[in-house]
PDB file of C-alpha atoms in Angstrom:
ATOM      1  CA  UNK N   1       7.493   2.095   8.662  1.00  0.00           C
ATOM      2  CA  UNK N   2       9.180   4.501  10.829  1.00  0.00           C
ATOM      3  CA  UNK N   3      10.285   2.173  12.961  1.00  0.00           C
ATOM      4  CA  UNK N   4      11.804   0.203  10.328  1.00  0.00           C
ATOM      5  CA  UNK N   5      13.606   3.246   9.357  1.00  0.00           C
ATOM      6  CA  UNK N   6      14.760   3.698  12.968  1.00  0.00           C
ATOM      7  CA  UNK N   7      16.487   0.174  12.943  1.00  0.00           C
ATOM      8  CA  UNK N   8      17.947  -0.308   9.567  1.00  0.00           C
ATOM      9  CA  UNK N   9      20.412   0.771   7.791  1.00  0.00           C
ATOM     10  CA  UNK N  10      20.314   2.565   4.266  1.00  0.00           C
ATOM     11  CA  UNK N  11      21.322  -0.746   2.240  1.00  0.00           C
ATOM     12  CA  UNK N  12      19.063  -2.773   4.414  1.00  0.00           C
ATOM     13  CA  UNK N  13      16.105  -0.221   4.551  1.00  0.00           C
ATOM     14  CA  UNK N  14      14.426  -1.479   0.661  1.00  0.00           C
ATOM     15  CA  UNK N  15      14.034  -5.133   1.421  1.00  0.00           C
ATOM     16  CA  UNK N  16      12.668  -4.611   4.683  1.00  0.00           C
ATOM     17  CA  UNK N  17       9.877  -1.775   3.731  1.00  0.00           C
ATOM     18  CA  UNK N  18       9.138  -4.873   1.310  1.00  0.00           C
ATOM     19  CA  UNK N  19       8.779  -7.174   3.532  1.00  0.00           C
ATOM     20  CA  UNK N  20       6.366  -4.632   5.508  1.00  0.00           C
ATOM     21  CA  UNK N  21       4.208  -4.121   2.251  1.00  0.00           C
ATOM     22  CA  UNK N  22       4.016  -8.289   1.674  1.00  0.00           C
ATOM     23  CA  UNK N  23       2.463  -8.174   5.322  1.00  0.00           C
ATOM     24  CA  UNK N  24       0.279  -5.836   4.719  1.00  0.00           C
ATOM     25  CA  UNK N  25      -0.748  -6.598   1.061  1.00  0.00           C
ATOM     26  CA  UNK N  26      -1.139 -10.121   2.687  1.00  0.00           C
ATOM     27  CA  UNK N  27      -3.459  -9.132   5.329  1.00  0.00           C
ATOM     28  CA  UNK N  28      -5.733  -7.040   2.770  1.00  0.00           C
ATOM     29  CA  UNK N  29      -6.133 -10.005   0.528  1.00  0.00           C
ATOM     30  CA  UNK N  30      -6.752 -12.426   3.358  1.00  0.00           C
ATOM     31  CA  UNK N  31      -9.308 -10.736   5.388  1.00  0.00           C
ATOM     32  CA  UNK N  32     -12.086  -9.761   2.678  1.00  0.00           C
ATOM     33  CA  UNK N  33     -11.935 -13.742   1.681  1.00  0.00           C
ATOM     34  CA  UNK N  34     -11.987 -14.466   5.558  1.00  0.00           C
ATOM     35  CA  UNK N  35     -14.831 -11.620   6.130  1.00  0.00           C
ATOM     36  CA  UNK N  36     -17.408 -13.044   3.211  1.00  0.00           C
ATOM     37  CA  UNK N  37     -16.562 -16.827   4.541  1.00  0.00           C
ATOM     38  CA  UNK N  38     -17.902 -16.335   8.308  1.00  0.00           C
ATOM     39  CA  UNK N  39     -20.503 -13.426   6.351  1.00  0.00           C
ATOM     40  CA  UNK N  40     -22.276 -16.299   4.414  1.00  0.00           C
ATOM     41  CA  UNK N  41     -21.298 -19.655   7.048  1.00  0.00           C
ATOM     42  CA  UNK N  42     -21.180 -18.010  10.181  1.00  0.00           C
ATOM     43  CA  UNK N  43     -22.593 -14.205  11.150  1.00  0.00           C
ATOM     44  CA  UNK N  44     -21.705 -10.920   9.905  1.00  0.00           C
ATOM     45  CA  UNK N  45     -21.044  -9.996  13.580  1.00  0.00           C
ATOM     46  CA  UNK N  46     -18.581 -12.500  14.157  1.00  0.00           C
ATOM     47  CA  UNK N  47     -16.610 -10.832  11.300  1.00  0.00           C
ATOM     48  CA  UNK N  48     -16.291  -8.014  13.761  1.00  0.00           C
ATOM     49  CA  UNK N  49     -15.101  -9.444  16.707  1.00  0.00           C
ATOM     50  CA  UNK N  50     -12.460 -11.216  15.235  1.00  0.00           C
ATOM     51  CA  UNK N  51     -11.308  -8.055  13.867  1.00  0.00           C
ATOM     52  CA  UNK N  52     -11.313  -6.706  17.648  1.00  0.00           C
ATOM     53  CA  UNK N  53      -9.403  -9.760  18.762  1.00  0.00           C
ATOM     54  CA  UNK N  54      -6.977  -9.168  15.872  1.00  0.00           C
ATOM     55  CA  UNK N  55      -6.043  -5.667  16.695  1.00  0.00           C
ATOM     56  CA  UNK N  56      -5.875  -6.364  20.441  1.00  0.00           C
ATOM     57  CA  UNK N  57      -3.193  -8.905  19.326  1.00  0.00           C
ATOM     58  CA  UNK N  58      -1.193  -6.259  17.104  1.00  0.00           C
ATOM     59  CA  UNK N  59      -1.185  -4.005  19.833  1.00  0.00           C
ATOM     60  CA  UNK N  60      -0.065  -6.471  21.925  1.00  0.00           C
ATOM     61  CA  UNK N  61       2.627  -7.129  19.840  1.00  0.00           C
ATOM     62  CA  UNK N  62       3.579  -3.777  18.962  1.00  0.00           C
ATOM     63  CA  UNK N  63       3.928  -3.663  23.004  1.00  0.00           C
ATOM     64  CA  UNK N  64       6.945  -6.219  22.371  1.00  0.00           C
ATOM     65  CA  UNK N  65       8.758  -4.241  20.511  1.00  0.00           C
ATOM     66  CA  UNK N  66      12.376  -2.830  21.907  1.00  0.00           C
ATOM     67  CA  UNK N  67      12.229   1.498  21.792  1.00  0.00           C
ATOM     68  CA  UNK N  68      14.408   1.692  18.560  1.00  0.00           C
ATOM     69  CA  UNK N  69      16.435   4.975  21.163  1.00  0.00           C
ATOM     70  CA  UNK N  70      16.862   7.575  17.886  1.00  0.00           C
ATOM     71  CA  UNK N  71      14.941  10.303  19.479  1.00  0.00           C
ATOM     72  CA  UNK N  72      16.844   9.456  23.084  1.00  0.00           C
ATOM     73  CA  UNK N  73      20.063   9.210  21.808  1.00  0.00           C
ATOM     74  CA  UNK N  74      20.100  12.530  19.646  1.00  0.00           C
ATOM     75  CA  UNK N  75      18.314  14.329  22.718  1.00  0.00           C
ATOM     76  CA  UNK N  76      21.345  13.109  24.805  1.00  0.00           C
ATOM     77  CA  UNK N  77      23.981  14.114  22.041  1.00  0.00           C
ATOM     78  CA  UNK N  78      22.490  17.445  22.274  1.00  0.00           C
ATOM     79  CA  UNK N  79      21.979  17.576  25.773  1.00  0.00           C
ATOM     80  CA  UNK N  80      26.278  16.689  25.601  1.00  0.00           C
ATOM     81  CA  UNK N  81      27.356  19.712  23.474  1.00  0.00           C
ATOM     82  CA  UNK N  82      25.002  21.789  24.989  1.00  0.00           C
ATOM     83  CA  UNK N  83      22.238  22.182  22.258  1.00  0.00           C
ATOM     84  CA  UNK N  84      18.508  22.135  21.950  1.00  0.00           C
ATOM     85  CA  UNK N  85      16.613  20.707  19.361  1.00  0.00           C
ATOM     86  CA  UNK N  86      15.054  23.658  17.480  1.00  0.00           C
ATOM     87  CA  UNK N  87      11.110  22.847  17.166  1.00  0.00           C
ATOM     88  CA  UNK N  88      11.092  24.058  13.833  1.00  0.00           C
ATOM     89  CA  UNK N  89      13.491  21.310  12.950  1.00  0.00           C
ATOM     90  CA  UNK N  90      10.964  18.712  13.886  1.00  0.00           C
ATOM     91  CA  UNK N  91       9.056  20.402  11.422  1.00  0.00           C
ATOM     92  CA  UNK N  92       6.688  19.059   8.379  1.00  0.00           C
ATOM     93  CA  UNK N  93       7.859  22.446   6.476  1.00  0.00           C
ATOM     94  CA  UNK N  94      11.126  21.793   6.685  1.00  0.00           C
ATOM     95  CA  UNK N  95      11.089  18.452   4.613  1.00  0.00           C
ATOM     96  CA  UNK N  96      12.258  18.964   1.255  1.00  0.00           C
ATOM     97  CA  UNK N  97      10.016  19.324  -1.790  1.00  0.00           C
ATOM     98  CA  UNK N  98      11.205  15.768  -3.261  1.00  0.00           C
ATOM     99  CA  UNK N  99       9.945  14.126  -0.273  1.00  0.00           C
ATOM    100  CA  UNK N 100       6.260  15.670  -1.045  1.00  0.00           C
ATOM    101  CA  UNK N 101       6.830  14.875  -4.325  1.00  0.00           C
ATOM    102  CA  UNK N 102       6.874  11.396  -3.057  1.00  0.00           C
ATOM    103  CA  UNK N 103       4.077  11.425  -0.992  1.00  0.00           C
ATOM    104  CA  UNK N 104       1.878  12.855  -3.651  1.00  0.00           C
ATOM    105  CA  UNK N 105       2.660  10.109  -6.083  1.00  0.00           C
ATOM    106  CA  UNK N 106       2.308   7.514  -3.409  1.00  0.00           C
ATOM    107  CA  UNK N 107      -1.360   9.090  -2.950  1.00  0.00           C
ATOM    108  CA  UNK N 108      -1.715   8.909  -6.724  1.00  0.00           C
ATOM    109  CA  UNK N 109      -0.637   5.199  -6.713  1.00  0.00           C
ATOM    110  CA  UNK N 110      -3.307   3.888  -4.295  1.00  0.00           C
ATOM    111  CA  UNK N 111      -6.361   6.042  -5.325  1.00  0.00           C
ATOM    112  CA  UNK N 112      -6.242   4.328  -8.412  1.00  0.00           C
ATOM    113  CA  UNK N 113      -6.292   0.576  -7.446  1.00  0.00           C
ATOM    114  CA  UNK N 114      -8.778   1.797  -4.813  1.00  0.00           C
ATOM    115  CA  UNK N 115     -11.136   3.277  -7.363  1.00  0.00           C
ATOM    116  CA  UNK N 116     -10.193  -0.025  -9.188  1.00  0.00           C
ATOM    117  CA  UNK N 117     -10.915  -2.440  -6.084  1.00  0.00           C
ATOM    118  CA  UNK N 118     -14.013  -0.411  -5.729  1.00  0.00           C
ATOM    119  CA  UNK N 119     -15.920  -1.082  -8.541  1.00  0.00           C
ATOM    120  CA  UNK N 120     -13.878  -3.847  -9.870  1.00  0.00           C
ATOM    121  CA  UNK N 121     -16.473  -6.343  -9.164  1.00  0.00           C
ATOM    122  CA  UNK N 122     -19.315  -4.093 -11.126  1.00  0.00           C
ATOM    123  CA  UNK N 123     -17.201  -3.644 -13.927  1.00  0.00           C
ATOM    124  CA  UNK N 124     -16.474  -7.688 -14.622  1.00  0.00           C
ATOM    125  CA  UNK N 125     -20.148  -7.969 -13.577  1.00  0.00           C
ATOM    126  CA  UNK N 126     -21.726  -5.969 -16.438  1.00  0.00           C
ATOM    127  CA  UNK N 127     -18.511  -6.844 -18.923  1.00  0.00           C
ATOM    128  CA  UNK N 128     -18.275  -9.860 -18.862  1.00  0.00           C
ATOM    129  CA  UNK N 129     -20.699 -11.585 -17.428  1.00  0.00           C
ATOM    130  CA  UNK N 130     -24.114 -10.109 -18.377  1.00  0.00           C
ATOM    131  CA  UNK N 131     -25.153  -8.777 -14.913  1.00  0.00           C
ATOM    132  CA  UNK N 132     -24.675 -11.993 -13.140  1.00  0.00           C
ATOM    133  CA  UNK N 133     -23.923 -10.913  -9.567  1.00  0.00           C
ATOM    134  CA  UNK N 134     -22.403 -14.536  -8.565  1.00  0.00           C
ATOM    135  CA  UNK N 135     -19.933 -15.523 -11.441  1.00  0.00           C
ATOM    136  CA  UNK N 136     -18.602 -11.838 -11.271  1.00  0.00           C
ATOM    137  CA  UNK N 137     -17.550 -11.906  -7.743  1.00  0.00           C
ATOM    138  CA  UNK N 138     -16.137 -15.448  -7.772  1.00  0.00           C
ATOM    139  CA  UNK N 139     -14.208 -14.207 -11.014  1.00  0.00           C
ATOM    140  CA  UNK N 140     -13.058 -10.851  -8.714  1.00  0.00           C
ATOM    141  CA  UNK N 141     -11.587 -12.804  -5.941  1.00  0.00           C
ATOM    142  CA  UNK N 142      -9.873 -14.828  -8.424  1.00  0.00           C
ATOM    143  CA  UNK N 143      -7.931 -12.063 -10.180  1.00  0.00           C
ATOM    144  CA  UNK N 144      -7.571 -10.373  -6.704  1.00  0.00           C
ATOM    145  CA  UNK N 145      -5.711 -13.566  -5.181  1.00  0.00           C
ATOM    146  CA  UNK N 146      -3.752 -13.699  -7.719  1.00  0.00           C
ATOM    147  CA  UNK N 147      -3.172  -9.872  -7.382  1.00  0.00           C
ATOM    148  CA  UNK N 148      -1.638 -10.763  -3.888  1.00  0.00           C
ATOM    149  CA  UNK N 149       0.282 -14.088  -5.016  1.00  0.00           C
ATOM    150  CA  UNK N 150       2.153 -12.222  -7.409  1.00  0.00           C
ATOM    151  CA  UNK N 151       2.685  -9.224  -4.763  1.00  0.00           C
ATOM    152  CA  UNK N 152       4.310 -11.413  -2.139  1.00  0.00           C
ATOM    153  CA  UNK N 153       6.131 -13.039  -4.752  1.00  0.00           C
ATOM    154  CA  UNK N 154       7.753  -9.319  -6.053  1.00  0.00           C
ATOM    155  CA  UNK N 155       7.730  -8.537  -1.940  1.00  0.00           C
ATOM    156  CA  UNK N 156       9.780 -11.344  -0.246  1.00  0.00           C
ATOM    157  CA  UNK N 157      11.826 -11.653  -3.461  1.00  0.00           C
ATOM    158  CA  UNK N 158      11.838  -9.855  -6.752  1.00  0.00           C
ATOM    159  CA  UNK N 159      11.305  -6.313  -5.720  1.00  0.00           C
ATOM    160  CA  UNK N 160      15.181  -6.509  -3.554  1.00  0.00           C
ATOM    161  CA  UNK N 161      16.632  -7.762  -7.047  1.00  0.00           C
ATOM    162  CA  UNK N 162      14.921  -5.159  -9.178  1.00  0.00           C
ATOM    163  CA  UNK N 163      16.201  -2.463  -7.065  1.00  0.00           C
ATOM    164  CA  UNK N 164      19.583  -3.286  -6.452  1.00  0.00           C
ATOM    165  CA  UNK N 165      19.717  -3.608 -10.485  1.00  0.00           C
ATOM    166  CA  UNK N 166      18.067  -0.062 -11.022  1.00  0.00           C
ATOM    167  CA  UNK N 167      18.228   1.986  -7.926  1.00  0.00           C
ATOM    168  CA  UNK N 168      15.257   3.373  -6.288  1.00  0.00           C
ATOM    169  CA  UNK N 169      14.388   6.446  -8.182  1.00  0.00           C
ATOM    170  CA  UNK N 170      14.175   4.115 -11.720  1.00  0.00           C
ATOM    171  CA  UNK N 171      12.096   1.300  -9.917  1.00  0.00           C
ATOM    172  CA  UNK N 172       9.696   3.938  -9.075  1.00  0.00           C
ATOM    173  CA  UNK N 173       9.389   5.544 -12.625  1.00  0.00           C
ATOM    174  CA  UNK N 174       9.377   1.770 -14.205  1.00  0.00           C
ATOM    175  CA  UNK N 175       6.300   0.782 -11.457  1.00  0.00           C
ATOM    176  CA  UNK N 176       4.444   3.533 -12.798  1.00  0.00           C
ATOM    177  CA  UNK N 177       4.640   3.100 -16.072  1.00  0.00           C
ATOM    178  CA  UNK N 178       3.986  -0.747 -15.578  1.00  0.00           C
ATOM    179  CA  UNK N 179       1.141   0.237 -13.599  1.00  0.00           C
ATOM    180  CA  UNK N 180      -0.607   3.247 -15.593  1.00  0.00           C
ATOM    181  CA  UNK N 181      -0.407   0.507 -18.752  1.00  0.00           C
ATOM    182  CA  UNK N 182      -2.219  -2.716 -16.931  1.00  0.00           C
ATOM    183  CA  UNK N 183      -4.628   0.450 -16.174  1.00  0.00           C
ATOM    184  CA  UNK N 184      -4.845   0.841 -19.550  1.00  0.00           C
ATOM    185  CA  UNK N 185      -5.446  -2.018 -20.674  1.00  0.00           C
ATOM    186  CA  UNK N 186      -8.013  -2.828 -18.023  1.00  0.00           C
ATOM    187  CA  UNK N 187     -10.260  -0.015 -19.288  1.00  0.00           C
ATOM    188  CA  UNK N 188     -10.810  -2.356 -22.884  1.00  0.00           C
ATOM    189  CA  UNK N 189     -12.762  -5.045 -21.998  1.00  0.00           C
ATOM    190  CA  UNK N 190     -10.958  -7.396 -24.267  1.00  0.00           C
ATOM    191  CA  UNK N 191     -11.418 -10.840 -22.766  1.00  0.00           C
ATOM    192  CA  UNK N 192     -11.627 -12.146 -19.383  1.00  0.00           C
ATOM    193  CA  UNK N 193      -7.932 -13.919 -19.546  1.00  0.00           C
ATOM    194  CA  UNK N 194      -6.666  -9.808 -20.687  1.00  0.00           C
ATOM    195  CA  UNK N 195      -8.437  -8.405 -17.844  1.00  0.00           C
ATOM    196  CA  UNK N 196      -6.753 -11.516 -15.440  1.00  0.00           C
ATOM    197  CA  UNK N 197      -3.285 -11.035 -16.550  1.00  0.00           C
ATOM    198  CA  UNK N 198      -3.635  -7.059 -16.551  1.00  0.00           C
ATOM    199  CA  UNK N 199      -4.462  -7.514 -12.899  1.00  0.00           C
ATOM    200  CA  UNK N 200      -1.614  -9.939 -11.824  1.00  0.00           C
ATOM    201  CA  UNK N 201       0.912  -7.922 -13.705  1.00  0.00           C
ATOM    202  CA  UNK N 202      -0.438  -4.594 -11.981  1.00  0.00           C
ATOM    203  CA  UNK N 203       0.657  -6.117  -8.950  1.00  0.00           C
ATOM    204  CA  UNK N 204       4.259  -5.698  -9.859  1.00  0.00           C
ATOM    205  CA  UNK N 205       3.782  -1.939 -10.917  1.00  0.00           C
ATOM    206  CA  UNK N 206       2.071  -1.400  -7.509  1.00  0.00           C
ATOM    207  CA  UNK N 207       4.632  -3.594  -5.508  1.00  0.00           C
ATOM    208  CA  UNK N 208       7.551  -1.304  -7.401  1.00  0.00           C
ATOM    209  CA  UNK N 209       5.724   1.711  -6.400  1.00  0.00           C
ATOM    210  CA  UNK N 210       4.999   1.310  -2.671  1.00  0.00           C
ATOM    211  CA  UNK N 211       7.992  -0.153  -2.042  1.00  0.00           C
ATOM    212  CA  UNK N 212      10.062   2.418  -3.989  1.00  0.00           C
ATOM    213  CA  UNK N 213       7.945   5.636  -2.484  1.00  0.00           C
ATOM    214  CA  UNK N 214       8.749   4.475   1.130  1.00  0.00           C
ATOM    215  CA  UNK N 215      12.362   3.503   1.053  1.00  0.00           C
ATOM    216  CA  UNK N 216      12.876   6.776  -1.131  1.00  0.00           C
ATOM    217  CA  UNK N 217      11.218   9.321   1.470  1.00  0.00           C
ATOM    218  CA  UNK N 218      13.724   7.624   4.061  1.00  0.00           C
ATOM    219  CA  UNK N 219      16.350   9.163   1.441  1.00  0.00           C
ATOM    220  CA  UNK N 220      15.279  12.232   0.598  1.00  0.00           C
ATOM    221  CA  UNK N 221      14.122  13.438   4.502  1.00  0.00           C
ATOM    222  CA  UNK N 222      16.873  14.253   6.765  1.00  0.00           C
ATOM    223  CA  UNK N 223      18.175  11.752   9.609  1.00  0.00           C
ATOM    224  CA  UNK N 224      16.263  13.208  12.210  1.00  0.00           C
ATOM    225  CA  UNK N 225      13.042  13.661  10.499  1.00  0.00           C
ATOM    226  CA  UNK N 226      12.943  10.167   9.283  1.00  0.00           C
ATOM    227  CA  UNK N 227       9.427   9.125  11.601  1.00  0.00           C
ATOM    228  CA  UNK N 228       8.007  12.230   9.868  1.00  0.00           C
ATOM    229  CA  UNK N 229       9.055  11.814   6.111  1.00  0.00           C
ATOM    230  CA  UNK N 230       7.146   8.017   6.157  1.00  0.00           C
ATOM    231  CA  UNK N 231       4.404   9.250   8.099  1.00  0.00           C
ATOM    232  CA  UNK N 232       3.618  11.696   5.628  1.00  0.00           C
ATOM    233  CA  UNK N 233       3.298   9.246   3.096  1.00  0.00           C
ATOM    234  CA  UNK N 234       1.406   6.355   4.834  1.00  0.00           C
ATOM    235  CA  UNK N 235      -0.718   8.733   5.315  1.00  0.00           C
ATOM    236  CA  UNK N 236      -0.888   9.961   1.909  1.00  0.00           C
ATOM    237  CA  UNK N 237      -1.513   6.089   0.897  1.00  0.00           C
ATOM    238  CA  UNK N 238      -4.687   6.010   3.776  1.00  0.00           C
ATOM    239  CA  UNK N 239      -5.912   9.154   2.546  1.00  0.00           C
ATOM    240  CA  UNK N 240      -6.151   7.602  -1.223  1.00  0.00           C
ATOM    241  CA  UNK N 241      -7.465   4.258   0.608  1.00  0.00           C
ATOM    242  CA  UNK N 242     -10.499   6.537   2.121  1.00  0.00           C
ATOM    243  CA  UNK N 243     -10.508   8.611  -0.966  1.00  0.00           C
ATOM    244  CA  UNK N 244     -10.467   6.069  -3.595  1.00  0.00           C
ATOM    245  CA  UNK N 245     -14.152   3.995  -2.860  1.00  0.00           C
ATOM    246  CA  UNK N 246     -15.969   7.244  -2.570  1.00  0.00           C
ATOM    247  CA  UNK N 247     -14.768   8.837  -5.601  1.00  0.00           C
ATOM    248  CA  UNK N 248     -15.358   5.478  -7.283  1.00  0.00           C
ATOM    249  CA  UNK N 249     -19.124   5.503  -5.883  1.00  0.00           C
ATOM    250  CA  UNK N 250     -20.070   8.973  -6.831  1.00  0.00           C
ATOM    251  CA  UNK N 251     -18.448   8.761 -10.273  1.00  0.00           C
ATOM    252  CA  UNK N 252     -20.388   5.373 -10.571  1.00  0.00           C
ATOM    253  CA  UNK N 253     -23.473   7.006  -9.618  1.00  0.00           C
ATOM    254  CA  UNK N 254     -23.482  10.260 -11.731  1.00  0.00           C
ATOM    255  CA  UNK N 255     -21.145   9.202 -14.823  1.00  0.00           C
ATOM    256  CA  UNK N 256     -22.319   6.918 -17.101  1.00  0.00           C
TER     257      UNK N 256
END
């Protein structure tokens, strides 16, 4: 993400943190199908090593990649007029308020379709289909694939045409509310085809969301603290990934 940042411009910087999110919502969706195929037809171990391959392969790739120069070529404007970058500049205090802000409702964002992914297959399990472990997960990996169909679909094309119509800050607010009703309408176990559709349209509140809180912080943060300002909330979204399946476990545990 901070690369991205690095290498775009402001106009160009939404569509491409989209196209980062479709890669990345792509990958999730992908590999727990991939996992339980060579789990059940192959061995759980070989599940693993794959996954080594795969990262030796990113980091491979990531090797590729051209030094997007920011930090050199501000340390050599500086070095020109005969100025030193102040180390409190570089600062996570200094970023503004808004760009917490940000962060903190990125966090809230993903700890809920965590807690949701979580327990998602329990839930259809025990409303839906009598405690029939089978039926429940096939029906879960249905309503997740088609979580991640209509996700690249809002990614690669929607989501650029949604924001250039409302702007950033109203995509964000309009994602949330999309996404805090499917939510809502998840919690009432009306039918199966309710709780499907809830699902695939949550996908375009979460895709709005994301997408929005990333390009946004890239806004609000100041040129040179650009690397910070999306690290701050990737890592606000991994927290809420880590977050998310244990609060959903203990609450499942001691909560009725």
């Amino acid at each position: 993400a901070a690369y991205i940042a690095d290498v775009t411009t402001e106009d160009e910087r939404p569509a491409c943190m989209a196209r980062w999110q479709a890669a990345a919502v792509l990958g999730m969706s992908i590999g727990p199908v991939l996992g339980g195929l060579v789990n059940n037809y192959l061995h759980w171990r070989l599940a693993c090593w794959i996954s080594a391959v795969l990262a030796i392969l990113s980091l491979c790739c990531l090797c590729l990649l051209p030094e997007s120069l920011q930090v050199a070529k501000k340390d050599s404007e500086l070095a020109a007029q005969g100025q030193t970058q102040s180390p409190v500049a570089s600062s996570l205090y200094c970023l503004p308020w808004s760009m917490w802000f940000v962060a903190f409702l990125a966090f809230c964002q993903m700890l809920g379709f965590t807690t949701f992914e979580a327990l998602g297959a329990v839930y259809v399990q025990w409303e839906f289909f009598d405690g029939s472990a089978n039926p429940a997960i096939l029906f879960i990996g249905v309503a997740l694939s088609g979580f991640a169909v209509v996700s690249m679909a809002m990614y690669t094309v929607a989501y650029g045409l949604i924001e250039r119509c409302l702007g950033l800050s109203a995509s964000l607010v309009l994602g949330s509310l999309v996404s805090a009703a499917c939510f809502g309408v998840i919690a009432f176990p009306i039918s199966q085809w309710v709780f499907l559709a809830s699902v695939f349209v949550l996908a375009v509140g979460e895709s709005l969301v994301l997408t929005s809180t990333a390009a946004l912080a890239t806004e609000l943060a100041p040129p040179d603290q650009l690397g910070q300002a999306l690290g701050v909330v990737v890592l606000s979204q991994d927290l809420a990934m880590a977050l998310g399946p244990l609060a959903a476990g203990a609450a499942y545990e001691h909560l009725d």
